[in-house]
XYZ file of C-alpha atoms in Angstrom:
741
model
C -22.127 -14.165 28.142
C -20.971 -11.102 26.235
C -19.411 -7.915 27.423
C -22.402 -5.800 28.516
C -20.951 -2.523 27.247
C -20.700 -3.741 23.647
C -23.979 -4.106 21.678
C -23.863 -6.921 19.120
C -26.344 -8.197 16.552
C -27.189 -11.892 16.473
C -24.551 -12.860 13.893
C -21.849 -10.831 15.669
C -22.767 -12.395 19.005
C -22.474 -15.878 17.506
C -19.001 -15.075 16.134
C -17.887 -13.749 19.536
C -19.213 -16.597 21.684
C -18.405 -19.657 19.559
C -16.416 -22.245 21.502
C -13.378 -24.302 20.547
C -12.689 -25.393 17.008
C -12.119 -23.700 13.638
C -14.279 -20.677 12.824
C -14.691 -18.769 9.564
C -16.301 -15.346 9.963
C -17.341 -14.066 6.536
C -17.471 -10.341 7.300
C -18.828 -7.982 4.655
C -17.608 -4.416 4.314
C -18.754 -2.206 7.182
C -20.204 -5.146 9.113
C -18.290 -4.460 12.333
C -15.569 -7.094 12.086
C -13.077 -5.068 14.156
C -15.658 -4.921 16.930
C -16.202 -8.674 16.638
C -12.499 -9.585 16.819
C -11.887 -7.303 19.818
C -14.993 -8.651 21.575
C -13.991 -12.256 20.855
C -10.519 -11.754 22.364
C -12.028 -10.019 25.398
C -14.549 -12.871 25.702
C -11.748 -15.460 25.612
C -9.900 -13.675 28.408
C -12.899 -12.792 30.558
C -15.111 -15.877 30.176
C -12.970 -18.716 28.763
C -9.972 -18.409 31.115
C -7.528 -17.773 28.281
C -4.635 -15.546 29.337
C -3.611 -12.730 26.937
C -0.167 -14.280 26.434
C -1.899 -17.422 25.099
C -3.450 -15.520 22.199
C -1.806 -14.973 18.811
C -3.775 -12.314 16.888
C -2.825 -11.147 13.400
C -3.931 -7.839 11.871
C -3.219 -6.396 8.446
C -1.475 -3.146 9.472
C 0.385 -1.815 12.491
C -2.283 0.867 12.814
C -5.014 -1.777 12.967
C -3.058 -3.659 15.633
C -2.794 -0.547 17.809
C -6.510 0.170 17.408
C -7.393 -3.434 18.230
C -5.240 -3.465 21.346
C -6.896 -0.256 22.561
C -10.368 -1.719 22.012
C -9.479 -4.883 23.889
C -8.020 -2.878 26.770
C -11.238 -0.825 26.946
C -13.380 -3.975 27.027
C -11.237 -5.648 29.689
C -10.700 -2.510 31.732
C -6.958 -3.183 31.716
C -4.040 -3.629 29.342
C -3.887 -7.118 27.746
C -0.250 -7.564 28.823
C 1.487 -10.387 27.008
C -0.945 -10.472 24.065
C 0.805 -11.174 20.770
C -0.981 -8.875 18.327
C 0.384 -7.311 15.151
C 1.027 -7.937 11.476
C 2.391 -11.231 10.196
C 5.744 -9.558 9.621
C 5.985 -7.936 13.061
C 4.918 -11.094 14.927
C 7.282 -13.232 12.858
C 10.139 -10.818 13.566
C 9.315 -11.055 17.268
C 9.403 -14.850 17.133
C 12.643 -14.857 15.147
C 14.398 -12.579 17.660
C 13.954 -15.478 20.078
C 14.938 -18.228 17.648
C 17.462 -16.588 15.298
C 20.494 -18.538 16.485
C 18.818 -21.854 15.615
C 18.664 -20.615 12.018
C 22.230 -19.307 11.794
C 21.469 -15.651 12.578
C 21.911 -13.546 15.679
C 19.039 -11.787 17.440
C 20.365 -8.478 16.089
C 19.553 -9.364 12.470
C 18.651 -6.505 10.130
C 15.417 -6.352 8.138
C 16.158 -5.220 4.576
C 13.529 -3.029 2.956
C 12.932 -2.661 -0.782
C 15.760 -0.129 -1.239
C 18.236 -2.348 0.590
C 17.197 -5.303 -1.548
C 17.635 -3.310 -4.745
C 21.078 -2.075 -3.730
C 22.236 -5.603 -2.941
C 20.739 -7.064 -6.125
C 22.356 -4.349 -8.264
C 25.720 -5.298 -6.782
C 25.143 -9.027 -7.341
C 23.968 -8.522 -10.929
C 26.978 -6.329 -11.629
C 29.327 -8.946 -10.156
C 27.726 -11.592 -12.363
C 28.148 -9.411 -15.469
C 24.469 -8.716 -16.148
C 23.655 -5.273 -17.554
C 20.938 -3.438 -15.580
C 19.091 -2.355 -18.737
C 18.761 -5.922 -19.986
C 18.052 -7.341 -16.523
C 16.445 -4.592 -14.400
C 17.089 -5.143 -10.669
C 13.471 -4.241 -9.837
C 12.182 -7.030 -12.075
C 14.667 -9.490 -10.607
C 13.598 -8.473 -7.100
C 9.926 -8.970 -8.007
C 10.608 -12.436 -9.432
C 12.561 -13.500 -6.343
C 9.884 -12.085 -4.020
C 7.149 -13.851 -5.949
C 9.057 -17.116 -5.700
C 9.440 -16.713 -1.948
C 5.743 -15.918 -1.556
C 4.918 -19.091 -3.457
C 7.546 -20.930 -1.395
C 9.459 -21.901 -4.549
C 13.182 -22.566 -3.845
C 15.876 -21.253 -6.240
C 16.350 -24.680 -7.839
C 12.657 -24.983 -8.674
C 12.561 -21.385 -9.890
C 15.355 -22.248 -12.332
C 13.479 -25.327 -13.541
C 10.306 -23.374 -14.305
C 12.111 -20.399 -15.928
C 11.111 -19.669 -19.524
C 12.491 -16.186 -20.204
C 16.165 -15.095 -19.883
C 15.375 -12.726 -17.000
C 13.655 -15.565 -15.126
C 16.776 -17.707 -15.477
C 18.925 -14.820 -14.237
C 16.596 -14.291 -11.258
C 16.871 -17.969 -10.376
C 20.672 -17.777 -10.564
C 20.876 -14.610 -8.454
C 18.289 -15.905 -5.968
C 20.693 -18.419 -4.436
C 23.565 -15.902 -4.215
C 21.196 -13.305 -2.785
C 20.072 -15.620 0.022
C 23.669 -16.461 0.904
C 24.650 -12.793 0.988
C 21.705 -11.972 3.259
C 22.757 -14.706 5.667
C 26.371 -13.468 5.618
C 25.161 -9.966 6.525
C 22.893 -11.290 9.300
C 19.923 -9.873 7.406
C 16.468 -10.923 6.257
C 14.094 -9.364 3.746
C 10.332 -9.024 4.249
C 9.609 -12.381 2.613
C 12.182 -14.132 4.805
C 10.306 -13.003 7.908
C 7.503 -15.321 6.831
C 9.636 -18.173 5.501
C 12.155 -18.541 8.337
C 9.550 -19.461 11.004
C 8.389 -22.281 8.721
C 11.996 -23.440 8.366
C 12.331 -23.323 12.152
C 9.198 -25.428 12.656
C 10.332 -27.943 10.039
C 13.885 -28.321 11.340
C 13.080 -27.955 15.043
C 9.671 -29.570 15.688
C 10.260 -29.268 19.430
C 10.127 -25.476 19.078
C 6.867 -25.732 17.126
C 5.445 -27.807 19.989
C 6.426 -25.074 22.437
C 4.538 -22.410 20.474
C 1.543 -24.678 19.869
C 1.280 -25.256 23.598
C 1.701 -21.580 24.356
C -0.873 -20.180 21.911
C -4.219 -21.724 22.797
C -6.090 -19.431 20.394
C -5.047 -18.054 16.998
C -7.032 -15.278 15.280
C -6.421 -13.808 11.825
C -8.002 -10.626 10.471
C -8.201 -9.901 6.706
C -7.710 -13.600 6.059
C -8.530 -13.188 2.370
C -5.213 -11.364 1.901
C -2.929 -14.075 3.286
C -0.344 -15.750 1.085
C 0.695 -19.390 1.247
C 3.454 -18.903 3.832
C 1.179 -16.887 6.134
C -1.556 -19.500 5.946
C 0.899 -22.296 6.745
C 2.242 -20.341 9.719
C -1.154 -20.091 11.430
C -2.046 -23.662 10.455
C 1.132 -24.897 12.152
C 0.461 -22.869 15.287
C -3.125 -24.106 15.576
C -2.647 -27.694 14.379
C -2.695 -29.211 17.877
C -6.027 -27.685 18.948
C -7.576 -26.154 15.780
C -8.678 -23.105 17.751
C -8.206 -20.992 14.641
C -10.626 -18.138 14.001
C -10.206 -16.396 10.651
C -12.125 -13.264 9.714
C -12.301 -11.885 6.225
C -14.194 -11.205 3.034
C -13.328 -12.997 -0.188
C -14.965 -10.092 -2.051
C -12.243 -7.792 -0.680
C -9.225 -9.886 -1.691
C -7.159 -7.280 -3.561
C -3.519 -8.216 -3.032
C -3.003 -11.027 -5.525
C -0.219 -8.975 -7.136
C 1.901 -9.441 -4.016
C 1.188 -13.109 -3.408
C -2.157 -13.122 -1.575
C -4.237 -16.198 -2.394
C -7.996 -15.847 -2.142
C -8.069 -19.666 -2.363
C -6.940 -19.755 1.273
C -10.379 -18.466 2.200
C -12.340 -20.345 -0.427
C -10.709 -23.648 0.612
C -10.877 -23.098 4.375
C -13.942 -25.323 4.773
C -12.126 -28.117 2.934
C -9.012 -27.781 5.098
C -11.040 -27.656 8.325
C -14.111 -29.914 7.924
C -15.330 -29.097 11.469
C -15.465 -25.378 10.689
C -18.366 -23.179 11.762
C -19.177 -20.420 9.252
C -20.732 -17.143 10.401
C -21.852 -14.497 7.895
C -21.868 -10.820 8.856
C -23.984 -9.139 6.169
C -25.532 -6.145 7.931
C -23.620 -3.026 6.934
C -23.418 -0.170 9.457
C -21.607 2.268 7.182
C -23.240 2.984 3.837
C -26.636 3.907 2.454
C -28.637 1.305 0.535
C -27.918 3.187 -2.722
C -24.182 2.702 -2.205
C -24.629 -0.952 -1.221
C -26.794 -1.655 -4.271
C -23.977 -0.332 -6.447
C -21.411 -2.503 -4.623
C -23.620 -5.608 -4.778
C -24.203 -5.060 -8.502
C -20.489 -4.840 -9.254
C -19.375 -7.846 -7.204
C -22.208 -10.107 -8.348
C -20.367 -10.437 -11.676
C -17.675 -12.513 -9.919
C -18.567 -16.202 -9.920
C -15.950 -17.878 -7.695
C -16.981 -16.483 -4.314
C -18.487 -17.655 -1.048
C -21.429 -15.346 -1.554
C -23.281 -12.795 0.550
C -25.427 -9.715 0.048
C -24.913 -6.577 2.095
C -27.928 -4.794 3.528
C -28.437 -1.858 5.866
C -31.116 -0.227 7.951
C -30.130 3.084 6.292
C -32.698 2.981 3.522
C -32.503 5.171 0.436
C -29.795 7.786 0.283
C -28.366 9.902 -2.507
C -27.955 8.292 -5.947
C -24.501 7.293 -7.153
C -23.314 10.119 -9.430
C -21.473 9.121 -12.625
C -19.613 12.120 -14.057
C -18.272 12.423 -17.611
C -15.328 14.846 -17.945
C -13.321 16.064 -20.918
C -9.887 15.143 -19.541
C -8.107 14.601 -16.212
C -7.820 18.317 -15.510
C -11.524 18.843 -16.178
C -12.281 15.826 -13.969
C -10.228 17.161 -11.053
C -11.600 20.693 -11.336
C -15.183 19.394 -11.289
C -14.487 17.389 -8.123
C -12.854 20.407 -6.464
C -15.915 22.567 -7.242
C -18.311 19.861 -6.105
C -16.468 19.376 -2.823
C -16.526 23.106 -2.142
C -20.267 23.062 -2.814
C -20.855 20.063 -0.540
C -18.822 21.758 2.187
C -20.842 24.966 1.877
C -24.349 23.530 1.529
C -24.203 20.147 3.322
C -21.719 21.236 5.988
C -19.242 18.433 5.390
C -15.747 19.330 6.523
C -13.064 18.626 3.934
C -11.587 15.849 6.081
C -14.897 14.003 5.561
C -14.143 13.693 1.844
C -11.774 11.498 -0.136
C -10.646 10.954 -3.710
C -9.591 7.404 -4.548
C -7.718 6.402 -7.685
C -6.258 3.273 -9.233
C -2.692 4.573 -9.721
C -0.559 7.080 -7.811
C 0.067 9.112 -10.967
C -3.568 10.275 -10.930
C -3.011 12.376 -7.802
C -1.155 15.132 -9.688
C -4.221 16.571 -11.443
C -6.197 16.602 -8.191
C -3.392 18.241 -6.233
C -3.156 21.019 -8.822
C -6.940 21.500 -9.016
C -7.338 21.587 -5.242
C -4.539 24.137 -4.895
C -6.150 26.375 -7.523
C -9.552 26.052 -5.834
C -8.059 26.678 -2.354
C -9.362 23.285 -1.168
C -7.098 21.819 1.541
C -5.930 18.277 0.869
C -3.464 15.657 1.992
C -1.865 12.810 0.059
C -1.838 9.521 1.955
C 0.660 6.833 1.090
C 3.262 9.160 -0.393
C 6.909 8.825 0.606
C 7.142 7.015 3.913
C 8.755 9.003 6.707
C 11.377 6.277 7.096
C 12.146 6.471 3.347
C 13.289 10.105 3.501
C 16.985 10.604 2.780
C 18.036 12.067 6.122
C 16.036 9.478 8.067
C 17.555 6.618 6.078
C 21.039 8.078 6.696
C 20.671 8.012 10.472
C 18.799 4.706 10.560
C 21.720 3.203 8.609
C 24.032 4.240 11.487
C 21.667 2.653 14.013
C 21.458 -0.537 11.969
C 25.222 -0.786 11.757
C 25.572 -0.258 15.503
C 23.012 -2.997 16.140
C 24.294 -5.372 13.449
C 27.980 -4.859 12.513
C 27.623 -7.386 9.670
C 25.131 -5.166 7.794
C 27.151 -4.167 4.722
C 24.247 -2.269 3.131
C 24.008 -0.030 6.189
C 27.786 0.442 6.088
C 27.705 1.533 2.438
C 25.172 4.257 3.216
C 26.502 5.460 6.563
C 30.154 5.687 5.533
C 29.263 8.194 2.799
C 27.372 10.716 4.980
C 28.641 13.148 5.985
C 31.499 13.187 3.473
C 34.780 11.750 4.763
C 36.980 12.171 1.716
C 36.155 8.630 0.615
C 35.564 8.199 -3.094
C 33.613 5.426 -4.762
C 36.859 3.743 -5.834
C 38.065 3.473 -2.215
C 34.727 2.070 -1.058
C 34.711 -0.525 -3.838
C 38.285 -1.492 -2.963
C 37.292 -2.073 0.666
C 34.202 -3.991 -0.451
C 36.287 -6.295 -2.640
C 38.857 -6.939 0.080
C 36.119 -7.629 2.639
C 34.599 -10.241 0.322
C 38.026 -11.771 -0.298
C 38.810 -11.969 3.415
C 35.323 -13.197 4.356
C 34.803 -10.275 6.732
C 32.124 -7.619 7.069
C 32.927 -4.206 5.623
C 32.903 -2.642 9.095
C 35.330 -5.235 10.396
C 37.577 -4.664 7.379
C 37.379 -0.880 7.830
C 38.743 -1.306 11.349
C 41.899 -2.893 9.932
C 42.067 -0.778 6.777
C 45.769 -0.138 7.375
C 46.366 -3.725 6.171
C 44.767 -2.975 2.782
C 47.791 -2.021 0.688
C 45.731 -0.808 -2.289
C 44.129 2.009 -0.262
C 45.533 5.530 -0.053
C 46.752 6.587 3.446
C 43.955 9.171 3.684
C 41.320 6.525 2.895
C 42.828 4.115 5.428
C 42.597 6.742 8.146
C 39.022 7.667 7.198
C 37.845 4.044 7.280
C 39.523 3.378 10.634
C 38.031 6.554 12.123
C 34.582 5.520 10.931
C 34.926 2.034 12.423
C 36.068 3.571 15.719
C 33.020 5.880 15.692
C 30.632 2.934 15.281
C 32.451 0.924 17.939
C 32.312 3.755 20.482
C 28.622 4.334 19.709
C 27.889 0.661 20.372
C 28.759 0.749 24.048
C 25.833 -0.084 26.285
C 23.326 -0.638 23.455
C 21.741 -3.616 25.245
C 19.927 -1.205 27.543
C 20.473 2.215 25.954
C 17.484 4.156 24.687
C 17.415 4.551 20.878
C 17.008 8.325 21.230
C 20.129 8.583 23.366
C 22.169 6.605 20.830
C 20.813 8.780 18.049
C 21.651 12.017 19.829
C 25.244 10.840 20.351
C 25.513 9.955 16.669
C 24.230 13.326 15.477
C 26.719 15.072 17.726
C 29.645 12.816 16.804
C 29.045 13.044 13.040
C 28.046 16.746 13.049
C 25.062 15.670 10.977
C 23.132 18.849 11.838
C 25.950 20.981 10.411
C 26.035 18.749 7.333
C 22.326 19.441 6.704
C 22.726 23.158 7.448
C 25.018 23.446 4.426
C 21.977 22.674 2.228
C 20.234 25.915 3.184
C 16.425 26.020 3.417
C 16.034 22.410 2.292
C 18.464 21.328 4.995
C 16.356 23.132 7.608
C 13.322 21.098 6.506
C 15.344 17.904 6.640
C 16.512 18.741 10.161
C 12.857 18.910 11.193
C 12.538 15.301 10.050
C 15.599 14.424 12.119
C 13.911 15.939 15.186
C 10.804 13.907 14.387
C 12.985 10.788 14.210
C 14.372 11.631 17.645
C 10.840 12.020 18.985
C 9.854 8.679 17.479
C 12.905 7.003 18.998
C 12.148 8.599 22.381
C 8.767 6.863 22.457
C 10.560 3.522 22.430
C 12.463 4.555 25.536
C 9.143 4.526 27.355
C 7.980 1.113 26.105
C 9.153 -1.962 27.971
C 7.944 -5.400 26.933
C 9.328 -8.127 29.199
C 8.095 -10.763 26.748
C 10.204 -9.407 23.884
C 13.885 -10.464 23.998
C 15.019 -7.680 21.667
C 16.839 -4.590 22.897
C 15.006 -1.257 22.644
C 17.152 -0.390 19.624
C 16.336 -3.679 17.886
C 12.609 -3.202 18.457
C 12.800 0.383 17.207
C 14.626 -0.687 14.039
C 12.089 -3.476 13.449
C 9.272 -0.962 13.678
C 11.060 1.412 11.307
C 11.669 -1.343 8.758
C 8.046 -2.498 8.822
C 6.486 0.966 8.517
C 4.929 1.263 5.066
C 4.219 4.271 2.881
C 0.502 3.545 3.357
C 0.881 4.790 6.923
C 2.446 8.127 5.908
C 0.548 11.364 5.297
C 1.714 14.500 3.521
C -0.369 17.696 3.528
C -3.146 19.408 5.470
C -4.481 17.095 8.220
C -7.905 18.760 7.859
C -8.036 18.416 4.079
C -9.563 16.106 1.503
C -7.694 12.801 1.508
C -6.142 11.600 -1.751
C -4.987 7.993 -2.020
C -5.034 4.810 -4.061
C -7.852 2.331 -3.555
C -5.395 -0.183 -2.086
C -4.396 2.358 0.564
C -8.058 3.138 1.330
C -8.872 -0.409 2.386
C -10.272 -0.382 5.930
C -11.082 3.354 5.852
C -14.344 5.231 5.310
C -15.652 8.754 4.617
C -19.070 10.394 4.227
C -18.168 11.573 0.701
C -16.033 9.563 -1.742
C -15.016 10.050 -5.375
C -13.569 7.157 -7.366
C -11.673 8.781 -10.221
C -10.471 7.457 -13.561
C -13.300 5.006 -14.222
C -12.096 4.094 -17.712
C -11.276 0.800 -19.320
C -7.515 0.396 -19.255
C -7.257 2.357 -16.013
C -9.974 0.777 -13.861
C -9.805 -2.041 -14.705
C -6.132 -1.816 -15.650
C -5.498 -3.089 -19.153
C -3.090 -5.786 -18.009
C -5.710 -7.270 -15.682
C -7.672 -8.597 -18.654
C -4.700 -10.743 -19.684
C -3.906 -12.344 -16.309
C -5.948 -15.278 -14.956
C -8.299 -13.908 -12.324
C -7.077 -10.373 -12.974
C -10.433 -8.938 -13.976
C -12.109 -10.535 -10.945
C -9.554 -8.913 -8.641
C -10.098 -5.514 -10.296
C -13.817 -5.967 -9.675
C -13.117 -6.737 -6.018
C -10.958 -3.621 -5.864
C -13.847 -1.473 -7.105
C -16.129 -3.175 -4.558
C -13.681 -2.127 -1.836
C -13.610 1.434 -3.191
C -17.396 1.777 -3.381
C -17.913 0.511 0.162
C -15.645 3.220 1.578
C -18.508 5.736 1.062
C -21.068 6.415 3.773
C -23.386 9.053 2.271
C -22.328 10.204 -1.194
C -20.454 8.417 -3.961
C -19.122 9.887 -7.231
C -17.636 7.876 -10.103
C -15.763 10.054 -12.592
C -14.255 9.255 -15.979
C -12.556 11.303 -18.688
C -13.030 11.113 -22.443
C -9.304 11.700 -22.879
C -6.380 11.342 -20.533
C -2.679 12.030 -20.864
C -0.718 8.788 -21.009
C 3.022 8.879 -21.508
C 2.934 12.489 -22.718
C 0.131 11.872 -25.238
C -3.618 12.430 -24.926
C -5.413 9.120 -25.402
C -9.156 8.636 -25.866
C -10.996 7.135 -22.915
C -13.790 4.568 -22.816
C -16.013 4.376 -19.768
C -15.233 1.420 -17.502
C -17.158 -1.760 -18.205
C -17.751 -2.013 -14.446
C -20.135 0.954 -14.449
C -22.504 -1.030 -16.671
C -23.030 -3.489 -13.805
C -24.379 -0.860 -11.409
C -28.206 -0.957 -11.274
C -29.450 2.003 -13.394
C -32.084 2.974 -10.836
C -29.393 4.049 -8.330
C -27.381 6.134 -10.835
C -27.493 9.856 -11.625
C -25.523 10.915 -14.703
C -23.748 14.244 -15.004
C -21.247 15.791 -17.346
C -18.924 18.692 -16.833
C -19.216 21.962 -18.715
C -16.127 20.957 -20.684
C -17.937 18.063 -22.395
C -19.642 18.881 -25.729
C -22.189 16.245 -26.733
C -21.302 12.656 -27.483
C -23.000 9.502 -26.314
C -23.819 8.786 -22.718
C -22.182 5.725 -21.292
C -25.419 3.746 -20.944
C -27.684 3.083 -23.930
C -29.877 0.213 -22.770
C -31.521 1.848 -19.763
C -31.538 5.550 -19.104
C -31.693 6.429 -15.389
C -34.392 8.765 -14.145
C -31.688 10.939 -12.514
C -30.080 12.799 -15.422
C -28.372 16.165 -15.194
C -26.918 18.004 -18.186
C -25.447 21.388 -17.387
C -28.018 21.821 -14.613
C -31.043 20.969 -16.860
C -32.773 17.811 -18.028
C -32.506 17.487 -21.830
C -35.415 16.032 -23.742
C -33.398 14.730 -26.695
C -32.805 10.968 -26.747
C -29.181 9.841 -26.336
C -28.740 9.004 -29.988
C -29.538 12.640 -30.941
C -27.160 14.303 -28.511
C -24.262 14.136 -30.952
C -26.063 16.725 -33.075
C -25.207 19.266 -30.381
C -21.490 18.712 -30.896
C -19.708 21.932 -31.897
C -18.702 22.552 -35.503
C -15.240 23.937 -36.253
C -13.703 25.583 -39.327
C -10.127 26.074 -40.515
C -8.532 29.266 -39.157
C -10.770 29.409 -36.069
C -9.192 29.986 -32.673
C -9.829 27.392 -29.956
C -8.722 26.756 -26.385
C -7.607 23.440 -24.898
C -7.586 22.916 -21.122
C -3.980 21.727 -21.023
C -2.368 23.122 -24.181
C -3.902 26.601 -24.040
C -5.028 28.654 -27.077
C -4.299 27.930 -30.719
C -5.516 28.075 -34.339
C -7.164 25.262 -36.298
C -4.947 24.535 -39.319
C -6.857 21.562 -40.690
C -9.642 18.982 -40.228
C -9.770 15.339 -41.282
C -12.410 12.610 -41.070
C -16.102 12.630 -40.178
C -18.394 11.921 -37.231
C -16.704 10.470 -34.164
C -13.485 10.049 -36.154
C -13.209 13.762 -36.959
C -9.698 15.010 -36.230
C -8.576 18.588 -35.841
C -5.037 19.887 -36.383
C -4.308 22.741 -33.990
C -1.230 24.973 -33.967
C -0.949 26.143 -30.364
C 0.464 29.489 -29.274
C 2.805 27.763 -26.834
C 5.897 26.894 -28.902
C 6.723 23.966 -26.602
C 3.327 22.425 -27.381
C 3.581 23.235 -31.105
C 1.050 21.410 -33.341
C -1.249 18.638 -32.129
C -3.593 16.222 -33.946
C -6.658 15.731 -31.728
C -9.906 13.791 -31.955
C -12.791 16.277 -31.643
C -14.801 13.751 -29.606
C -12.217 13.671 -26.833
C -10.344 16.967 -27.153
C -12.741 19.092 -25.068
C -11.997 22.183 -27.160
C -13.659 25.537 -26.512
C -13.859 28.475 -28.899
C -11.395 31.214 -28.150
C -11.536 34.846 -29.234
C -8.724 36.954 -30.604
C -7.699 39.628 -28.104
C -9.111 43.048 -28.931
């Protein structure tokens, strides 16, 4: 009995209708897993007499949770009121609001983001006498986060430390946890660890949640870490009604603690498991899928599946050789304009994916020059903007008076005549007295080492926060925010910054609009106040969910950000060894396999057309470095590949020697020379000749050195800031230039 309005293939129907017991749905890219999860939840409610409030459903992003809830509502014909659906972090925060006091917190605890963590760690390292250059706070934060993800306590972290910075991280870890508890705060990793502590120390509470949640479902299971896996195992231990959906070939978050072993070992952990494979792809052409299957087949430790589609044929996968990153970006811009004009794709149907954020710069510049609209996804999160963080700090302090990090930010904006020395004095006294900074500010007149002006400023600030806290149990976040802006004259403070301040005020208005939405949402099953729920949402919003630029433009983003998305036309840029795969991946156990999975994810974002571009040279750290085509391209079946090169590439070997594809384009024609002869077409240069470089401009050849592929040219460029450069002819992409008449 399925929902009549939702067509399902046989494998999807099996996944939806399976009865009690553990289920592993191995869902390939584009196989309709979102449809399956929504249909399964609707089936549980409609045909298995499971109430929405008895379902615990985990998604990978807040956006995915909202989409899933809407699909379920459409299938049921009503809102699934009471359904617990969201990310691991948001659902854990919701549970902890109910249980915080059993763990020594209050329900108004603050969630510290990466910036808050760094600020606190900098302070702790400074107090302990560790220089930031020798022991960078970001590295210490990463080591502590990694330990928490692996569920390694500070004592064990100290025992396994080998390097000095690891020993320092272990030392600071314990102090850091204590300081978080004192400030009634948790970091992202704590949101996953504290429920496990609750279940271990209060088994009666675990029994309550096990009885409540009759069914547990997890999407993107391949990206769970150890703590996340244990959380859902605990919740489902009494009945084993655990349905996990994922794809081990798309496990790409090992760098932040995800363990693909959770999926590979699921059958061992749950011997009664039923495995369903979803292999029919509804997104891509067979050409694209053949490329994806070829790449991922090189990985050996996988559950195994082969994607297929009813969309036979399709356009070949185009591999493009460019001279450098500017040449690469300009070629893509021209190609996208051509595809828009001749194939009638709108620009929003196209995307450029890259391995690192730094690669976006060349594409942004090229698209601007070519008048191609674009937008960068996953740039600075809205909630990371300065003015937004300022006002959110006020809201956090109102909600949680023990939040010293929020105090340190809020007390400094707008300016109150408080210098850094006065703030540090108050901070030291607060620590000595065992009070929060806000509490100490309220009695600043007792701090003899403060100037009278500073005492008055601190007391006035504390009074402002206290007066703003009245009625927050029921007050709408937007109303509190409006009062704060008026009381602090924050709009006037921004106006002093001129045009930039006007732009920042627009973000403040957007924050007000966002807060107003929470005034309309009432969840009787959530014990948090509207302000607490709003702050939780703000803390858990990631940069991946932010967009900057033309909403109708080409989308630029990293491959990690692109997971779960799709477009008719996709370019994967920077396909060079050392960039994709990253050089460090070859040194880490399993690193190369994860890079291969990442490329598999990138390829399967494309519906109709796929381009893979690489550059013979690329600027790294201010220097042009030669590029070598990615080893991954060799694994793509040659019969699905069409090779092209930009006009900026002069001769040189093609990337593939063993098998030459039938689709070969060279400057719009098909050359008859074999690959090994193409180097004869390389340009010859002489001393004193003028040349032009795409990035450095025009210059004069002052010398040549070496032979063949090792031939170097010494060019004195007209631009005095560039001066003289030593370049390899093979990778330089030089063009002859003519003296002006």
